[in-house]
């Protein structure tokens, strides 16, 4: 945000917040140890509002749970902004000093009365007003979110809507306030920082940045394209169009994890060559022409990962990889050698020091410092730099140094996969505490609390369909149908059902999901699928 | 003034932490770096001038002009008796090395008091946890870690009263039927081996657990984006247990079920 | 959503009803404003946690036990984790967590009742032993619990030993009781009730504080702490929320004076607590009554309701312009809850385990707020101080122990009951005023101060019963219990019973007390070890236990060894 690809805050800051908005995140299950910090904040007196269509295990710790309609986040955020402005709680001094685009933004939310937002969100206007008041009256607000915000066709706009709230109230750049996107995977932040996204070079600089490109070209002795590449969703489109013919997948299981899984599997099967490098023979690996068995990066090889608070930490080899499995680095070096490039012997620290030369934000992070200090948060410009617990403190400097932080007027657009008489239920997916993503690793340890392929539903809806816990049902979307097991739970409003995506073997949920994606981020609409639920499951699937 | 040394302690510091700043170590059992002590074991007692009973140094905060004696004959006798009482009631052969060292330091004999032992069958209800309350000293650490000092799951509490007090789920239901989410943060703080990961329990009962052959490597958890630090305990090129450093500010010794047990996919 | 877990037990319709009747909507841990909006969270649940013990009592009295389903219904409503609530329920003797028999009789077999061969008290059922029930002026007592019929006390007196209330040297505290008691506000007013409150309102907070300090009153609960200093500490606190608490958890074996005060003169306690509240600046008072004292509970509840309807409690207390209300809590059957911090934990809905002190309740008490906690007898003295003025009040007793003291005589004494004497009266005089040793036998030993007290031999009858007099004889007045043993008594059995009492009543939190009381019981009963380790036990329990229970748990054993009893 504001040109920097990372959350603004350290985990510990939430312990000192006055108000916590947990928005589209079930951190209790998905980020349990972050939630420990959040609980300390509550113990220290913070109020918490959970904004989530489900009353999740996280929401049970909230002073107030707002179960908004799936995909109505922008409507709520815009109405909150309007109320904050009308209450006189906008931080005018901060806005004048450090932001741009305020007038346009204020005009854009003016139509978002609580009544209009209430229509979109199905929340009472009184609670919308109460939350706006709480935000306006709190000194230190932390806004935390996860995929409940980003996995929509308006994911990027959703994030902007939250950033707007923080800018409006000056809740950024100071300890205890800030914007906290919780990363879903242990190194999704690091991957982006290293340039493993289509428009970035190492250090999160744009490929169009000639200075940075030249620095990398010099380091690597190769010329680099100045145009962005494809993101995942574009790559799958390109596979279908046969514009992309060869794919090397490292540590990812897109055959299970992509939206509209049937479509994704067809694309992977149609490739000229598919190379998969993984710990296990995943569904993707089973489609591959070549499989490289890989070492587990966190226990069988050396390196670094970067967490949600921009902290780079060391991972270390503790045991030898089994059989013919090799460290990712070794595999890549070996392939390079076959291709005629001898890069020497693979050494994680040598590779890291190369990164430090091309990424100024990481320049001060030697392996020794990372070990001694328990990790360092970027930017860390030299070896005397303690790193940055939070970002954007500069926005409070007067006069302002550097660019203004822009407001972004965003408009609400409901989910693309609309509900109708044929598909009357909204299916949303998410994680549970003991499992992870497509279950490649977590299905291989004996969790006593595994839920399996359940479809969570409220009691009223279950009886309207005539089913009860344990019944098998057919769940059909406009893309496909699967069988699942009903589980009646509390905390779901009528019309909403929930499933995890951890058990693609038992319930191939991603076959139901639309691959319509956010044009700005390439993220598919995982959180908002229109489905139909029927008894007598086997017959319907057979059709 | 601690043992004749003038100590300039911060307001709010405990006697124990103030003593630590001048190199005086006071033994404890219910104290852990990442928890507030329950003040239950009474191993850390010291003499405070003007106070008749001994004072728990882990909980009592320092006051101006306090005169403290940490190692008098009276203090040592009391500590010895506390250790001997514990040994008279529970099995301590799996206890952490510090506790074993205290027995030597205070010349405590495990047969000094004899009487009824705490007898409880092992509770193994799943593939991850083993609980043997015949080893439990009721230090409250597991209850606090499960409760409002870390996990906020509250699957276990102290039930019963007096010598019959036990750490228990509601109505002693099996762990999988309780609120437990298997984070294992209780296991992590248990000082006596009453709570162990099943992997460790099996190796200990089969006598294949050899601490001296184990190496601990620090790494980072492979699952969500929080970045909890892990300590991989490796014996003979196999991971045998995973813990988290209690002094790392992300996790403070805590993990979730995936971090503490998810490694088993490597087996 | 497994994290907030409410277990698998399903409440019966009856249990669901009990919980719903017990808790009004605003007292629920969560409140749905719509299908999509719910207020709740840990803060709200903490705010109503103090309703847990009354809720458990509601289940116990209605269905005879705290069943898995009943507990689930209650926990669901209060937002208390099941395991914690189970821990609380199993802490208390009177709460059953297993299916109950039709009639459960908890018959006292403690130091006084054990002296008499008691019959079945006219009830049949499943019989278990019990610690002292505070009915020692009778010769047999039991708590009877029947599903649907709650909890009741039955007593029986043998021979001529009808309980008496007497004040041979001039009644103060027993004044009204002497004249038949005052259980309605009309009766209470007719004998000068609520005039002390009038004085208090007239002279104001500083006037009351001055009077109590000048009186030299010291706490009657056992610790003898100067009452004026406690009141002043709470009054001086700047906190906007404060509490006053009457500690009516009278559980020391051989002690029943507070029960007699509450049963027969309930308004005195209420008036005194009201004065305490107005004086220290508390709007809310609590009376924590021992669970077995069912009549005290009923009388106090009814008196509070009368005081409300006559303007002596409520938004404007007796025209003072100040609000004051009283909540009553019933203990669950746990001696340790008489310890002031354990009592706080119990009110707050936790296990009655003592907190470490300091901080003291005067700064960090109930719900973390400054709190004044006084014993019932101590509080009732305040009325007399305000009536008479501090100078007159302290004209009886000694300089260090001014005022009178209530003594509870039981055992082999001719006329068991509550006696009021000036502090400093000799033990011999107190005994003879009660008619001496019961006819036809001879004094062997006296137990002074209850289980936490010590033996007094017949040679020591000259000892003066004041704080300093007892101290110089190596004794303690404790709760004012005086249990008389004649020559027929097997004293080692009495010592063994006391050792068992402490093992039963130890909360279990700290090692010295939890394991120490168990070992002491085993050794004294001759079941293990030898007397040689009793010195080590005495030292570690006395020096290293958290609270007074463990610190005093070996005092009688020590006393018995000193006198060669064991």
mmCIF file of N, CA and C in Angstrom, chain A residues 185-188 191 196 232 235-236 246-255 257 268 274-280 282 284-285 288 290-297 301 326-336 343 437 440-441:
data_model
loop_
_atom_site.group_PDB
_atom_site.id
_atom_site.type_symbol
_atom_site.label_atom_id
_atom_site.label_comp_id
_atom_site.label_asym_id
_atom_site.label_seq_id
_atom_site.Cartn_x
_atom_site.Cartn_y
_atom_site.Cartn_z
ATOM 1 N N UNK A 185 0.132 -17.612 3.640
ATOM 2 C CA UNK A 185 1.159 -18.647 3.547
ATOM 3 C C UNK A 185 2.474 -18.131 4.093
ATOM 4 N N UNK A 186 3.319 -19.073 4.516
ATOM 5 C CA UNK A 186 4.463 -18.675 5.321
ATOM 6 C C UNK A 186 5.421 -17.768 4.570
ATOM 7 N N UNK A 187 5.414 -17.826 3.225
ATOM 8 C CA UNK A 187 6.378 -16.998 2.506
ATOM 9 C C UNK A 187 5.744 -16.287 1.325
ATOM 10 N N UNK A 188 4.445 -16.037 1.378
ATOM 11 C CA UNK A 188 3.817 -15.320 0.265
ATOM 12 C C UNK A 188 4.356 -13.883 0.233
ATOM 13 N N UNK A 191 7.933 -14.273 -1.223
ATOM 14 C CA UNK A 191 7.905 -14.529 -2.645
ATOM 15 C C UNK A 191 7.729 -13.239 -3.435
ATOM 16 N N UNK A 196 8.823 -12.610 -7.208
ATOM 17 C CA UNK A 196 8.077 -13.711 -7.806
ATOM 18 C C UNK A 196 6.623 -13.330 -8.037
ATOM 19 N N UNK A 232 -1.219 -15.666 -12.263
ATOM 20 C CA UNK A 232 -1.739 -17.046 -12.348
ATOM 21 C C UNK A 232 -2.964 -17.174 -13.232
ATOM 22 N N UNK A 235 -2.148 -16.831 -16.708
ATOM 23 C CA UNK A 235 -1.419 -17.994 -17.208
ATOM 24 C C UNK A 235 -2.384 -19.117 -17.594
ATOM 25 N N UNK A 236 -3.417 -19.298 -16.771
ATOM 26 C CA UNK A 236 -4.374 -20.368 -17.102
ATOM 27 C C UNK A 236 -5.157 -20.027 -18.366
ATOM 28 N N UNK A 246 4.470 -24.542 -21.712
ATOM 29 C CA UNK A 246 5.309 -25.291 -20.769
ATOM 30 C C UNK A 246 5.229 -24.629 -19.406
ATOM 31 N N UNK A 247 5.147 -25.441 -18.370
ATOM 32 C CA UNK A 247 4.964 -24.882 -17.036
ATOM 33 C C UNK A 247 5.828 -25.647 -16.045
ATOM 34 N N UNK A 248 6.504 -24.916 -15.171
ATOM 35 C CA UNK A 248 7.308 -25.522 -14.093
ATOM 36 C C UNK A 248 6.684 -25.044 -12.775
ATOM 37 N N UNK A 249 6.070 -25.956 -12.057
ATOM 38 C CA UNK A 249 5.345 -25.621 -10.825
ATOM 39 C C UNK A 249 6.188 -26.035 -9.625
ATOM 40 N N UNK A 250 6.519 -25.073 -8.780
ATOM 41 C CA UNK A 250 7.351 -25.372 -7.609
ATOM 42 C C UNK A 250 6.531 -25.153 -6.341
ATOM 43 N N UNK A 251 6.263 -26.219 -5.628
ATOM 44 C CA UNK A 251 5.592 -26.100 -4.328
ATOM 45 C C UNK A 251 4.202 -25.511 -4.405
ATOM 46 N N UNK A 252 3.429 -25.875 -5.406
ATOM 47 C CA UNK A 252 2.074 -25.369 -5.544
ATOM 48 C C UNK A 252 1.234 -26.500 -6.130
ATOM 49 N N UNK A 253 -0.048 -26.491 -5.804
ATOM 50 C CA UNK A 253 -0.915 -27.588 -6.257
ATOM 51 C C UNK A 253 -2.132 -27.018 -6.968
ATOM 52 N N UNK A 254 -1.901 -26.330 -8.100
ATOM 53 C CA UNK A 254 -3.017 -25.612 -8.745
ATOM 54 C C UNK A 254 -4.129 -26.532 -9.240
ATOM 55 N N UNK A 255 -3.837 -27.799 -9.484
ATOM 56 C CA UNK A 255 -4.905 -28.698 -9.952
ATOM 57 C C UNK A 255 -6.003 -28.804 -8.895
ATOM 58 N N UNK A 257 -6.062 -26.276 -6.175
ATOM 59 C CA UNK A 257 -6.292 -25.002 -5.506
ATOM 60 C C UNK A 257 -6.915 -23.944 -6.403
ATOM 61 N N UNK A 268 -3.969 -27.661 -17.480
ATOM 62 C CA UNK A 268 -2.690 -28.290 -17.136
ATOM 63 C C UNK A 268 -2.447 -29.524 -18.009
ATOM 64 N N UNK A 274 4.716 -30.300 -18.545
ATOM 65 C CA UNK A 274 4.450 -29.831 -17.187
ATOM 66 C C UNK A 274 5.497 -30.444 -16.265
ATOM 67 N N UNK A 275 6.236 -29.566 -15.573
ATOM 68 C CA UNK A 275 7.243 -30.016 -14.608
ATOM 69 C C UNK A 275 6.741 -29.625 -13.228
ATOM 70 N N UNK A 276 6.715 -30.565 -12.302
ATOM 71 C CA UNK A 276 6.256 -30.257 -10.945
ATOM 72 C C UNK A 276 7.336 -30.634 -9.938
ATOM 73 N N UNK A 277 7.622 -29.689 -9.082
ATOM 74 C CA UNK A 277 8.632 -29.894 -8.045
ATOM 75 C C UNK A 277 7.912 -29.786 -6.707
ATOM 76 N N UNK A 278 7.824 -30.881 -5.974
ATOM 77 C CA UNK A 278 7.007 -30.866 -4.743
ATOM 78 C C UNK A 278 7.486 -31.940 -3.786
ATOM 79 N N UNK A 279 6.991 -31.842 -2.544
ATOM 80 C CA UNK A 279 7.313 -32.848 -1.531
ATOM 81 C C UNK A 279 6.601 -34.155 -1.822
ATOM 82 N N UNK A 280 5.400 -34.034 -2.371
ATOM 83 C CA UNK A 280 4.552 -35.210 -2.535
ATOM 84 C C UNK A 280 4.007 -35.275 -3.951
ATOM 85 N N UNK A 282 1.356 -34.740 -5.632
ATOM 86 C CA UNK A 282 0.067 -34.053 -5.545
ATOM 87 C C UNK A 282 -0.759 -34.337 -6.800
ATOM 88 N N UNK A 284 -1.531 -32.221 -8.964
ATOM 89 C CA UNK A 284 -0.830 -31.521 -10.039
ATOM 90 C C UNK A 284 0.349 -32.380 -10.514
ATOM 91 N N UNK A 285 1.086 -32.948 -9.550
ATOM 92 C CA UNK A 285 2.248 -33.759 -9.921
ATOM 93 C C UNK A 285 1.828 -34.980 -10.735
ATOM 94 N N UNK A 288 1.902 -34.361 -14.274
ATOM 95 C CA UNK A 288 3.163 -33.831 -14.797
ATOM 96 C C UNK A 288 3.877 -34.809 -15.714
ATOM 97 N N UNK A 290 7.294 -34.425 -15.846
ATOM 98 C CA UNK A 290 8.501 -34.622 -15.050
ATOM 99 C C UNK A 290 8.194 -34.168 -13.620
ATOM 100 N N UNK A 291 8.591 -35.004 -12.662
ATOM 101 C CA UNK A 291 8.423 -34.613 -11.262
ATOM 102 C C UNK A 291 9.781 -34.576 -10.591
ATOM 103 N N UNK A 292 10.091 -33.452 -9.982
ATOM 104 C CA UNK A 292 11.306 -33.346 -9.159
ATOM 105 C C UNK A 292 10.910 -33.474 -7.694
ATOM 106 N N UNK A 293 11.284 -34.554 -7.043
ATOM 107 C CA UNK A 293 10.988 -34.621 -5.599
ATOM 108 C C UNK A 293 11.832 -33.595 -4.849
ATOM 109 N N UNK A 294 11.170 -32.810 -4.010
ATOM 110 C CA UNK A 294 11.864 -31.680 -3.382
ATOM 111 C C UNK A 294 11.987 -31.893 -1.870
ATOM 112 N N UNK A 295 12.982 -31.229 -1.323
ATOM 113 C CA UNK A 295 13.155 -31.235 0.133
ATOM 114 C C UNK A 295 12.148 -30.263 0.752
ATOM 115 N N UNK A 296 11.790 -30.530 2.009
ATOM 116 C CA UNK A 296 10.912 -29.596 2.723
ATOM 117 C C UNK A 296 11.749 -28.385 3.109
ATOM 118 N N UNK A 297 11.323 -27.231 2.622
ATOM 119 C CA UNK A 297 12.164 -26.041 2.750
ATOM 120 C C UNK A 297 12.405 -25.663 4.207
ATOM 121 N N UNK A 301 16.203 -27.889 4.333
ATOM 122 C CA UNK A 301 17.114 -27.027 3.587
ATOM 123 C C UNK A 301 17.237 -25.674 4.270
ATOM 124 N N UNK A 326 15.644 -33.452 -3.322
ATOM 125 C CA UNK A 326 16.727 -32.473 -3.245
ATOM 126 C C UNK A 326 16.177 -31.116 -2.869
ATOM 127 N N UNK A 327 17.067 -30.335 -2.327
ATOM 128 C CA UNK A 327 16.784 -28.942 -2.030
ATOM 129 C C UNK A 327 16.354 -28.219 -3.316
ATOM 130 N N UNK A 328 15.353 -27.321 -3.207
ATOM 131 C CA UNK A 328 14.875 -26.569 -4.379
ATOM 132 C C UNK A 328 16.034 -25.907 -5.120
ATOM 133 N N UNK A 329 16.946 -25.340 -4.340
ATOM 134 C CA UNK A 329 18.070 -24.624 -4.932
ATOM 135 C C UNK A 329 18.925 -25.565 -5.779
ATOM 136 N N UNK A 330 19.176 -26.750 -5.249
ATOM 137 C CA UNK A 330 19.977 -27.749 -5.977
ATOM 138 C C UNK A 330 19.305 -28.113 -7.290
ATOM 139 N N UNK A 331 17.992 -28.300 -7.224
ATOM 140 C CA UNK A 331 17.263 -28.718 -8.430
ATOM 141 C C UNK A 331 17.388 -27.639 -9.498
ATOM 142 N N UNK A 332 17.208 -26.395 -9.073
ATOM 143 C CA UNK A 332 17.272 -25.289 -10.040
ATOM 144 C C UNK A 332 18.698 -25.166 -10.600
ATOM 145 N N UNK A 333 19.681 -25.301 -9.711
ATOM 146 C CA UNK A 333 21.081 -25.238 -10.178
ATOM 147 C C UNK A 333 21.377 -26.360 -11.168
ATOM 148 N N UNK A 334 20.856 -27.560 -10.868
ATOM 149 C CA UNK A 334 21.090 -28.703 -11.751
ATOM 150 C C UNK A 334 20.477 -28.474 -13.126
ATOM 151 N N UNK A 335 19.246 -27.943 -13.128
ATOM 152 C CA UNK A 335 18.591 -27.681 -14.409
ATOM 153 C C UNK A 335 19.371 -26.626 -15.186
ATOM 154 N N UNK A 336 19.845 -25.581 -14.445
ATOM 155 C CA UNK A 336 20.629 -24.529 -15.096
ATOM 156 C C UNK A 336 21.870 -25.136 -15.750
ATOM 157 N N UNK A 343 26.259 -22.508 -12.322
ATOM 158 C CA UNK A 343 26.193 -21.462 -11.293
ATOM 159 C C UNK A 343 27.012 -21.822 -10.053
ATOM 160 N N UNK A 437 -4.685 -25.285 3.293
ATOM 161 C CA UNK A 437 -4.828 -25.256 1.834
ATOM 162 C C UNK A 437 -5.371 -26.568 1.284
ATOM 163 N N UNK A 440 -2.171 -31.056 1.274
ATOM 164 C CA UNK A 440 -1.050 -31.897 0.838
ATOM 165 C C UNK A 440 -0.209 -32.338 2.041
ATOM 166 N N UNK A 441 0.082 -31.382 2.929
ATOM 167 C CA UNK A 441 0.861 -31.738 4.112
ATOM 168 C C UNK A 441 -0.041 -32.153 5.278
#
